[in-house]
């Protein structure tokens, strides 16, 4: 969790509110400078890390240093392997029957898709998690048997679309399961059973293709929609016939940038508000779970409604908050870290490595 906290806490002036670390881990990944950022290479960065404390990050914003303490902050050079090490334990939990959620949060261009999908020869969390899943399942051969199935949806403008379906244009609805279990289901949603890790790429490629063909402007679409890959793992212990079901939800969230910056009007404003609605709803849900409130407002957005049975109540969540280290993005960086803090609930005094 965000613990242990250093003894010198009381000497810092920031707000310190610690509820509990629970089952939500908040990680921060800083996007390295890439080719298109090179012009910024010599300008000072507002983001500072403390080499002695990989939980703390400090941002110089409007001439004031603000520090945040999260569960872990990755340096810009952190590799996909290193990031995945933080995720791997959740894969085992999923096989053991937990529902888990992994989110990438941040402004457009901060590296969410890089972290979740990655590149062909350097995959991100999605493929690494699936590879680890099949590997772990293999070690249980003979004692447990498992089936693994995937579905892939996009939430755009608060509409749900099936990226593996015959008609990705069709809008799907989330319904209560008629069996009275209180569980949700999405009638018509395509579930693809996958036998081997090698088959995953084909399925994900189909999803990508469907996503591209239904959008007129892919860049805009991808910054405004959430993509949710759900892996359902059903297990049977061979000797005892004990059953388990775990779900792994891998979510590439819409860009967190605020409405006024885009100068959005009309239809675009509606889209932006819907994005904010889902993101705010997600923050509200996590906050309600952390504060152990009786009412958790899952139904306030499609995203949270869909994830209702995977957030909280003994499930496990990792939020990867992506940030840019560029001065031109410092406002968004502050917003993202405040969001991260709202989830992690710790804000501390200043700290030493400019990145
Ligand atoms: P987002 O999904 O948040 O809009 P992207 O994942 O598309 O952002 O990242 C924007 C650009 O930065 C892409 O070209 C991506 O390849 C690159 N990028 C992001 N993170 C990294 C990283 N850790 N290492 C190398 N390149 C990265």
Short mmCIF file of C-alpha atoms and ligand atoms in Angstrom, two decimals:
data_model
loop_
_atom_site.label_atom_id
_atom_site.label_comp_id
_atom_site.label_asym_id
_atom_site.label_seq_id
_atom_site.Cartn_x
_atom_site.Cartn_y
_atom_site.Cartn_z
CA UNK A 1 0.00 0.00 0.00
CA UNK A 2 0.97 3.63 0.42
CA UNK A 3 2.63 2.61 3.68
CA UNK A 4 4.98 2.87 5.46
CA UNK A 5 4.85 6.61 5.75
CA UNK A 6 7.94 8.45 6.89
CA UNK A 7 8.21 9.86 10.39
CA UNK A 8 8.70 13.40 9.16
CA UNK A 9 5.14 13.58 7.86
CA UNK A 10 4.07 16.12 10.43
CA UNK A 11 6.70 18.60 9.28
CA UNK A 12 5.07 18.91 5.86
CA UNK A 13 2.27 21.31 5.27
CA UNK A 14 0.17 19.33 2.74
CA UNK A 15 -3.06 17.56 3.62
CA UNK A 16 -2.52 14.04 4.87
CA UNK A 17 -5.57 11.85 4.71
CA UNK A 18 -5.02 8.14 4.84
CA UNK A 19 -8.00 5.86 4.82
CA UNK A 20 -6.60 2.47 4.00
CA UNK A 21 -4.57 0.97 1.27
CA UNK A 22 -6.97 -1.91 0.73
CA UNK A 23 -6.92 -3.72 -2.54
CA UNK A 24 -6.37 -0.73 -4.77
CA UNK A 25 -2.83 0.00 -5.82
CA UNK A 26 -2.06 3.24 -7.57
CA UNK A 27 1.03 3.34 -9.76
CA UNK A 28 2.34 6.27 -11.74
CA UNK A 29 4.19 5.86 -15.02
CA UNK A 30 6.00 8.82 -16.55
CA UNK A 31 6.15 8.87 -20.32
CA UNK A 32 9.74 9.20 -21.55
CA UNK A 33 10.59 11.91 -24.08
CA UNK A 34 9.97 10.47 -27.52
CA UNK A 35 10.97 11.77 -30.96
CA UNK A 36 8.15 14.31 -31.14
CA UNK A 37 9.09 15.75 -27.72
CA UNK A 38 12.75 16.33 -28.54
CA UNK A 39 12.37 20.07 -28.82
CA UNK A 40 11.62 20.01 -25.10
CA UNK A 41 14.75 18.09 -24.18
CA UNK A 42 16.58 21.11 -22.84
CA UNK A 43 13.68 22.80 -21.09
CA UNK A 44 13.46 22.10 -17.37
CA UNK A 45 10.87 19.55 -16.37
CA UNK A 46 8.39 20.35 -13.63
CA UNK A 47 8.40 16.72 -12.45
CA UNK A 48 10.84 15.56 -9.76
CA UNK A 49 11.39 12.12 -8.26
CA UNK A 50 13.04 11.21 -5.00
CA UNK A 51 15.72 8.56 -5.61
CA UNK A 52 15.34 7.29 -2.06
CA UNK A 53 11.58 6.93 -2.26
CA UNK A 54 9.94 5.39 -5.30
CA UNK A 55 6.47 6.26 -3.99
CA UNK A 56 6.89 10.01 -4.13
CA UNK A 57 6.56 12.46 -6.99
CA UNK A 58 6.80 16.25 -6.84
CA UNK A 59 5.46 18.71 -9.40
CA UNK A 60 6.41 22.36 -9.69
CA UNK A 61 3.16 24.08 -10.58
CA UNK A 62 2.53 27.82 -10.46
CA UNK A 63 5.78 28.36 -8.53
CA UNK A 64 4.75 25.91 -5.83
CA UNK A 65 5.98 22.39 -5.24
CA UNK A 66 3.28 19.82 -4.68
CA UNK A 67 4.17 16.26 -3.68
CA UNK A 68 2.10 13.15 -4.02
CA UNK A 69 2.71 9.76 -2.48
CA UNK A 70 1.37 6.78 -4.39
CA UNK A 71 2.04 3.06 -4.20
CA UNK A 72 4.84 3.32 -6.75
CA UNK A 73 6.23 5.77 -9.27
CA UNK A 74 8.03 4.35 -12.32
CA UNK A 75 10.91 6.32 -13.78
CA UNK A 76 10.51 7.23 -17.47
CA UNK A 77 13.01 4.49 -18.41
CA UNK A 78 10.91 1.77 -16.78
CA UNK A 79 10.39 -1.09 -19.21
CA UNK A 80 7.17 -2.97 -19.99
CA UNK A 81 8.63 -5.93 -18.03
CA UNK A 82 9.19 -3.83 -14.93
CA UNK A 83 5.68 -2.38 -15.07
CA UNK A 84 4.20 -5.83 -15.53
CA UNK A 85 5.98 -7.14 -12.43
CA UNK A 86 3.53 -5.05 -10.41
CA UNK A 87 0.59 -6.60 -12.23
CA UNK A 88 1.63 -10.25 -12.29
CA UNK A 89 0.37 -11.20 -8.80
CA UNK A 90 -3.14 -10.19 -9.87
CA UNK A 91 -3.09 -12.76 -12.65
CA UNK A 92 -2.77 -15.54 -10.08
CA UNK A 93 -5.59 -13.97 -8.07
CA UNK A 94 -7.80 -14.06 -11.13
CA UNK A 95 -7.11 -17.77 -11.67
CA UNK A 96 -7.93 -18.30 -7.99
CA UNK A 97 -11.36 -16.78 -8.56
CA UNK A 98 -10.97 -13.08 -7.81
CA UNK A 99 -12.18 -10.36 -10.11
CA UNK A 100 -9.45 -7.91 -10.90
CA UNK A 101 -9.29 -4.57 -12.69
CA UNK A 102 -6.32 -2.87 -14.26
CA UNK A 103 -6.83 0.66 -15.49
CA UNK A 104 -4.65 3.03 -17.47
CA UNK A 105 -5.61 6.63 -16.69
CA UNK A 106 -4.20 9.90 -18.02
CA UNK A 107 -4.38 12.61 -20.65
CA UNK A 108 -4.29 11.69 -24.33
CA UNK A 109 -0.73 10.98 -25.41
CA UNK A 110 0.52 10.12 -21.92
CA UNK A 111 1.09 6.44 -22.79
CA UNK A 112 -2.10 4.60 -21.76
CA UNK A 113 -2.27 2.50 -24.91
CA UNK A 114 1.47 1.92 -24.81
CA UNK A 115 1.10 0.56 -21.28
CA UNK A 116 -1.93 -1.64 -22.00
CA UNK A 117 -1.42 -2.75 -25.61
CA UNK A 118 2.22 -1.93 -26.18
CA UNK A 119 3.95 -2.49 -29.48
CA UNK A 120 4.08 -5.60 -31.67
CA UNK A 121 7.54 -6.65 -30.51
CA UNK A 122 7.18 -5.14 -27.03
CA UNK A 123 3.70 -5.93 -25.76
CA UNK A 124 2.04 -4.20 -22.84
CA UNK A 125 0.04 -5.42 -19.88
CA UNK A 126 -2.79 -7.04 -21.87
CA UNK A 127 -0.67 -9.60 -23.67
CA UNK A 128 1.74 -10.10 -20.79
CA UNK A 129 -1.13 -10.80 -18.42
CA UNK A 130 -2.64 -13.31 -20.83
CA UNK A 131 0.72 -14.98 -21.37
CA UNK A 132 1.23 -15.25 -17.61
CA UNK A 133 -2.31 -16.55 -17.24
CA UNK A 134 -1.80 -19.42 -19.67
CA UNK A 135 1.58 -20.20 -18.16
CA UNK A 136 0.11 -20.46 -14.66
CA UNK A 137 -2.81 -22.53 -15.91
CA UNK A 138 -0.34 -24.94 -17.48
CA UNK A 139 1.40 -25.48 -14.14
CA UNK A 140 -1.95 -26.56 -12.71
CA UNK A 141 -2.61 -29.16 -15.40
CA UNK A 142 -3.81 -32.41 -13.86
CA UNK A 143 -5.25 -30.79 -10.74
CA UNK A 144 -7.34 -28.02 -12.26
CA UNK A 145 -8.87 -27.51 -15.66
CA UNK A 146 -9.68 -24.05 -16.94
CA UNK A 147 -11.50 -22.35 -19.77
CA UNK A 148 -10.50 -18.85 -20.79
CA UNK A 149 -12.76 -16.55 -22.76
CA UNK A 150 -12.46 -12.96 -23.87
CA UNK A 151 -14.76 -10.13 -24.69
CA UNK A 152 -13.76 -6.72 -25.89
CA UNK A 153 -15.99 -3.67 -25.71
CA UNK A 154 -15.68 -0.01 -26.43
CA UNK A 155 -17.61 2.61 -24.49
CA UNK A 156 -18.05 5.71 -26.60
CA UNK A 157 -20.47 8.47 -25.71
CA UNK A 158 -21.93 6.19 -23.02
CA UNK A 159 -22.74 3.59 -25.67
CA UNK A 160 -21.42 0.08 -25.47
CA UNK A 161 -20.09 -1.64 -28.60
CA UNK A 162 -18.90 -5.18 -29.12
CA UNK A 163 -15.51 -5.05 -30.82
CA UNK A 164 -15.53 -8.80 -31.45
CA UNK A 165 -19.10 -8.88 -32.73
CA UNK A 166 -20.48 -9.27 -36.25
CA UNK A 167 -21.87 -5.76 -36.12
CA UNK A 168 -19.63 -3.51 -34.03
CA UNK A 169 -21.99 -0.59 -34.78
CA UNK A 170 -24.75 -2.17 -32.76
CA UNK A 171 -25.30 -0.58 -29.35
CA UNK A 172 -25.52 -3.09 -26.54
CA UNK A 173 -27.33 -2.74 -23.24
CA UNK A 174 -26.31 -3.83 -19.77
CA UNK A 175 -29.11 -5.84 -18.15
CA UNK A 176 -29.74 -7.58 -14.88
CA UNK A 177 -29.40 -11.32 -15.26
CA UNK A 178 -32.90 -12.83 -15.40
CA UNK A 179 -31.78 -15.65 -13.06
CA UNK A 180 -32.30 -13.33 -10.09
CA UNK A 181 -28.63 -13.63 -9.01
CA UNK A 182 -28.16 -9.88 -9.09
CA UNK A 183 -25.40 -10.34 -11.65
CA UNK A 184 -25.29 -8.31 -14.83
CA UNK A 185 -25.13 -9.49 -18.36
CA UNK A 186 -24.91 -7.90 -21.78
CA UNK A 187 -27.22 -9.68 -24.23
CA UNK A 188 -25.55 -10.26 -27.58
CA UNK A 189 -22.01 -9.69 -26.35
CA UNK A 190 -19.52 -11.98 -28.11
CA UNK A 191 -17.46 -14.21 -25.88
CA UNK A 192 -14.51 -15.87 -27.60
CA UNK A 193 -13.01 -18.95 -26.00
CA UNK A 194 -9.24 -19.07 -26.32
CA UNK A 195 -7.34 -22.34 -25.89
CA UNK A 196 -3.77 -21.15 -26.27
CA UNK A 197 -1.91 -17.90 -25.78
CA UNK A 198 -0.92 -17.97 -29.47
CA UNK A 199 -4.57 -17.39 -30.46
CA UNK A 200 -4.86 -14.15 -28.50
CA UNK A 201 -3.18 -11.92 -31.04
CA UNK A 202 -5.71 -12.83 -33.72
CA UNK A 203 -8.60 -11.93 -31.41
CA UNK A 204 -7.04 -8.63 -30.37
CA UNK A 205 -6.24 -7.78 -33.99
CA UNK A 206 -9.90 -8.29 -34.91
CA UNK A 207 -10.89 -5.92 -32.11
CA UNK A 208 -8.46 -3.29 -33.33
CA UNK A 209 -9.72 -3.65 -36.89
CA UNK A 210 -13.35 -3.28 -35.83
CA UNK A 211 -12.49 -0.26 -33.78
CA UNK A 212 -10.76 1.47 -36.65
CA UNK A 213 -13.40 0.71 -39.29
CA UNK A 214 -16.21 2.16 -37.25
CA UNK A 215 -14.54 5.48 -36.57
CA UNK A 216 -14.12 8.36 -38.98
CA UNK A 217 -11.29 9.90 -36.97
CA UNK A 218 -9.35 7.22 -35.13
CA UNK A 219 -7.21 9.58 -33.06
CA UNK A 220 -10.16 11.48 -31.80
CA UNK A 221 -12.15 8.33 -31.21
CA UNK A 222 -9.41 6.62 -29.24
CA UNK A 223 -8.91 9.63 -27.02
CA UNK A 224 -12.65 9.78 -26.30
CA UNK A 225 -13.53 6.15 -25.74
CA UNK A 226 -12.80 3.54 -23.11
CA UNK A 227 -11.69 0.09 -24.25
CA UNK A 228 -12.35 -2.80 -21.93
CA UNK A 229 -10.88 -6.27 -22.45
CA UNK A 230 -12.41 -8.79 -20.08
CA UNK A 231 -10.90 -12.23 -19.59
CA UNK A 232 -13.12 -14.74 -17.83
CA UNK A 233 -11.33 -17.71 -16.28
CA UNK A 234 -13.52 -20.61 -15.18
CA UNK A 235 -11.82 -23.38 -13.24
CA UNK A 236 -12.73 -26.84 -12.01
CA UNK A 237 -10.65 -28.75 -9.50
CA UNK A 238 -10.56 -32.20 -11.05
CA UNK A 239 -10.74 -34.34 -7.86
CA UNK A 240 -13.29 -32.35 -5.92
CA UNK A 241 -15.26 -30.73 -8.76
CA UNK A 242 -14.84 -27.38 -6.96
CA UNK A 243 -15.62 -24.48 -9.31
CA UNK A 244 -14.08 -21.02 -9.49
CA UNK A 245 -14.70 -18.06 -11.79
CA UNK A 246 -12.37 -15.08 -11.96
CA UNK A 247 -12.48 -12.08 -14.23
CA UNK A 248 -9.64 -9.88 -15.35
CA UNK A 249 -10.70 -6.48 -16.67
CA UNK A 250 -8.06 -4.57 -18.59
CA UNK A 251 -9.15 -1.01 -19.25
CA UNK A 252 -7.61 1.63 -21.48
CA UNK A 253 -9.54 4.71 -20.32
CA UNK A 254 -10.47 7.72 -22.42
CA UNK A 255 -8.19 10.74 -22.18
CA UNK A 256 -8.66 12.60 -18.94
CA UNK A 257 -8.13 16.09 -20.40
CA UNK A 258 -10.73 18.60 -19.47
CA UNK A 259 -13.52 19.90 -21.64
CA UNK A 260 -12.58 23.57 -21.80
CA UNK A 261 -9.15 22.86 -23.18
CA UNK A 262 -10.54 21.26 -26.31
CA UNK A 263 -12.91 24.19 -26.88
CA UNK A 264 -15.60 21.58 -27.43
CA UNK A 265 -19.10 22.55 -28.51
CA UNK A 266 -22.28 20.71 -29.50
CA UNK A 267 -21.76 17.04 -30.26
CA UNK A 268 -18.12 17.17 -29.18
CA UNK A 269 -19.04 18.76 -25.89
CA UNK A 270 -21.52 15.97 -25.31
CA UNK A 271 -18.77 13.42 -25.94
CA UNK A 272 -16.39 15.20 -23.61
CA UNK A 273 -18.99 15.38 -20.88
CA UNK A 274 -19.70 11.70 -21.26
CA UNK A 275 -16.05 10.92 -20.90
CA UNK A 276 -15.89 13.00 -17.80
CA UNK A 277 -19.03 11.35 -16.54
CA UNK A 278 -17.47 7.89 -16.75
CA UNK A 279 -14.17 9.02 -15.28
CA UNK A 280 -15.79 10.96 -12.48
CA UNK A 281 -18.12 8.06 -11.80
CA UNK A 282 -15.10 5.79 -11.57
CA UNK A 283 -13.41 8.12 -9.08
CA UNK A 284 -16.62 8.34 -7.06
CA UNK A 285 -16.99 4.57 -6.99
CA UNK A 286 -13.42 4.02 -5.86
CA UNK A 287 -13.76 6.70 -3.23
CA UNK A 288 -17.00 5.18 -1.94
CA UNK A 289 -15.33 1.77 -1.76
CA UNK A 290 -12.34 3.15 0.12
CA UNK A 291 -14.54 4.98 2.59
CA UNK A 292 -16.61 1.78 2.96
CA UNK A 293 -19.79 3.65 2.17
CA UNK A 294 -22.96 1.61 2.07
CA UNK A 295 -24.04 3.04 -1.23
CA UNK A 296 -21.54 2.72 -4.07
CA UNK A 297 -22.78 4.64 -7.14
CA UNK A 298 -21.97 1.98 -9.75
CA UNK A 299 -24.91 2.88 -11.94
CA UNK A 300 -23.82 6.43 -12.65
CA UNK A 301 -21.96 5.41 -15.80
CA UNK A 302 -21.71 2.53 -18.25
CA UNK A 303 -18.11 1.89 -17.27
CA UNK A 304 -18.75 1.54 -13.55
CA UNK A 305 -21.97 -0.40 -14.10
CA UNK A 306 -20.14 -2.89 -16.29
CA UNK A 307 -17.38 -3.24 -13.68
CA UNK A 308 -19.79 -3.46 -10.74
CA UNK A 309 -18.91 -7.05 -9.87
CA UNK A 310 -15.17 -6.49 -10.31
CA UNK A 311 -14.56 -3.42 -8.17
CA UNK A 312 -14.43 -3.65 -4.40
CA UNK A 313 -15.67 -6.45 -2.20
CA UNK A 314 -12.55 -8.59 -2.03
CA UNK A 315 -11.53 -7.87 -5.60
CA UNK A 316 -8.24 -6.31 -6.59
CA UNK A 317 -7.54 -3.19 -8.61
CA UNK A 318 -4.44 -1.54 -10.00
CA UNK A 319 -4.64 1.94 -11.48
CA UNK A 320 -1.71 3.00 -13.65
CA UNK A 321 -1.77 6.78 -13.81
CA UNK A 322 0.16 7.94 -16.86
CA UNK A 323 1.73 11.37 -16.86
CA UNK A 324 3.83 13.54 -19.11
CA UNK A 325 6.94 15.25 -17.73
CA UNK A 326 6.68 18.18 -20.14
CA UNK A 327 6.11 21.72 -18.89
CA UNK A 328 3.38 22.25 -21.50
CA UNK A 329 1.33 19.45 -19.88
CA UNK A 330 1.89 20.40 -16.25
CA UNK A 331 -1.77 21.36 -15.70
CA UNK A 332 -2.97 17.95 -16.86
CA UNK A 333 -0.21 16.24 -14.90
CA UNK A 334 -1.45 17.97 -11.73
CA UNK A 335 -5.03 16.87 -12.49
CA UNK A 336 -3.97 13.27 -13.05
CA UNK A 337 -1.95 13.18 -9.85
CA UNK A 338 -4.83 14.71 -7.92
CA UNK A 339 -7.04 12.00 -9.32
CA UNK A 340 -4.42 9.41 -8.32
CA UNK A 341 -4.35 10.91 -4.87
CA UNK A 342 -8.12 10.86 -4.65
CA UNK A 343 -7.81 7.16 -5.24
CA UNK A 344 -4.74 6.65 -3.06
CA UNK A 345 -5.62 9.37 -0.58
CA UNK A 346 -2.21 10.61 0.41
CA UNK A 347 -0.63 13.98 -0.23
CA UNK A 348 2.71 14.92 1.25
CA UNK A 349 5.38 17.58 1.29
CA UNK A 350 8.18 18.16 -1.26
CA UNK A 351 11.16 16.09 -2.42
CA UNK A 352 14.74 15.43 -5.80
CA UNK A 353 15.26 13.95 -9.24
CA UNK A 354 14.10 16.01 -12.21
CA UNK A 355 12.99 13.74 -15.04
P1 LIG B 1 -2.44 7.48 -24.97
O1 LIG B 1 -2.95 6.09 -25.16
O2 LIG B 1 -2.41 7.88 -23.53
O3 LIG B 1 -3.12 8.51 -25.82
P2 LIG B 1 -0.10 6.47 -26.31
O4 LIG B 1 0.04 5.18 -25.60
O5 LIG B 1 -0.71 6.43 -27.66
O6 LIG B 1 -0.91 7.52 -25.41
O7 LIG B 1 1.34 7.17 -26.33
C1 LIG B 1 1.64 8.31 -27.11
C2 LIG B 1 2.96 8.08 -27.84
O8 LIG B 1 4.03 7.92 -26.92
C3 LIG B 1 2.96 6.82 -28.68
O9 LIG B 1 3.72 7.08 -29.84
C4 LIG B 1 3.67 5.80 -27.80
O10 LIG B 1 4.30 4.78 -28.55
C5 LIG B 1 4.67 6.66 -27.07
N1 LIG B 1 4.98 6.15 -25.73
C6 LIG B 1 4.18 6.20 -24.65
N2 LIG B 1 4.76 5.65 -23.57
C7 LIG B 1 5.98 5.23 -23.98
C8 LIG B 1 7.08 4.56 -23.33
N3 LIG B 1 7.02 4.22 -22.03
N4 LIG B 1 8.17 4.29 -24.07
C9 LIG B 1 8.23 4.63 -25.37
N5 LIG B 1 7.24 5.25 -26.04
C10 LIG B 1 6.12 5.55 -25.36
#
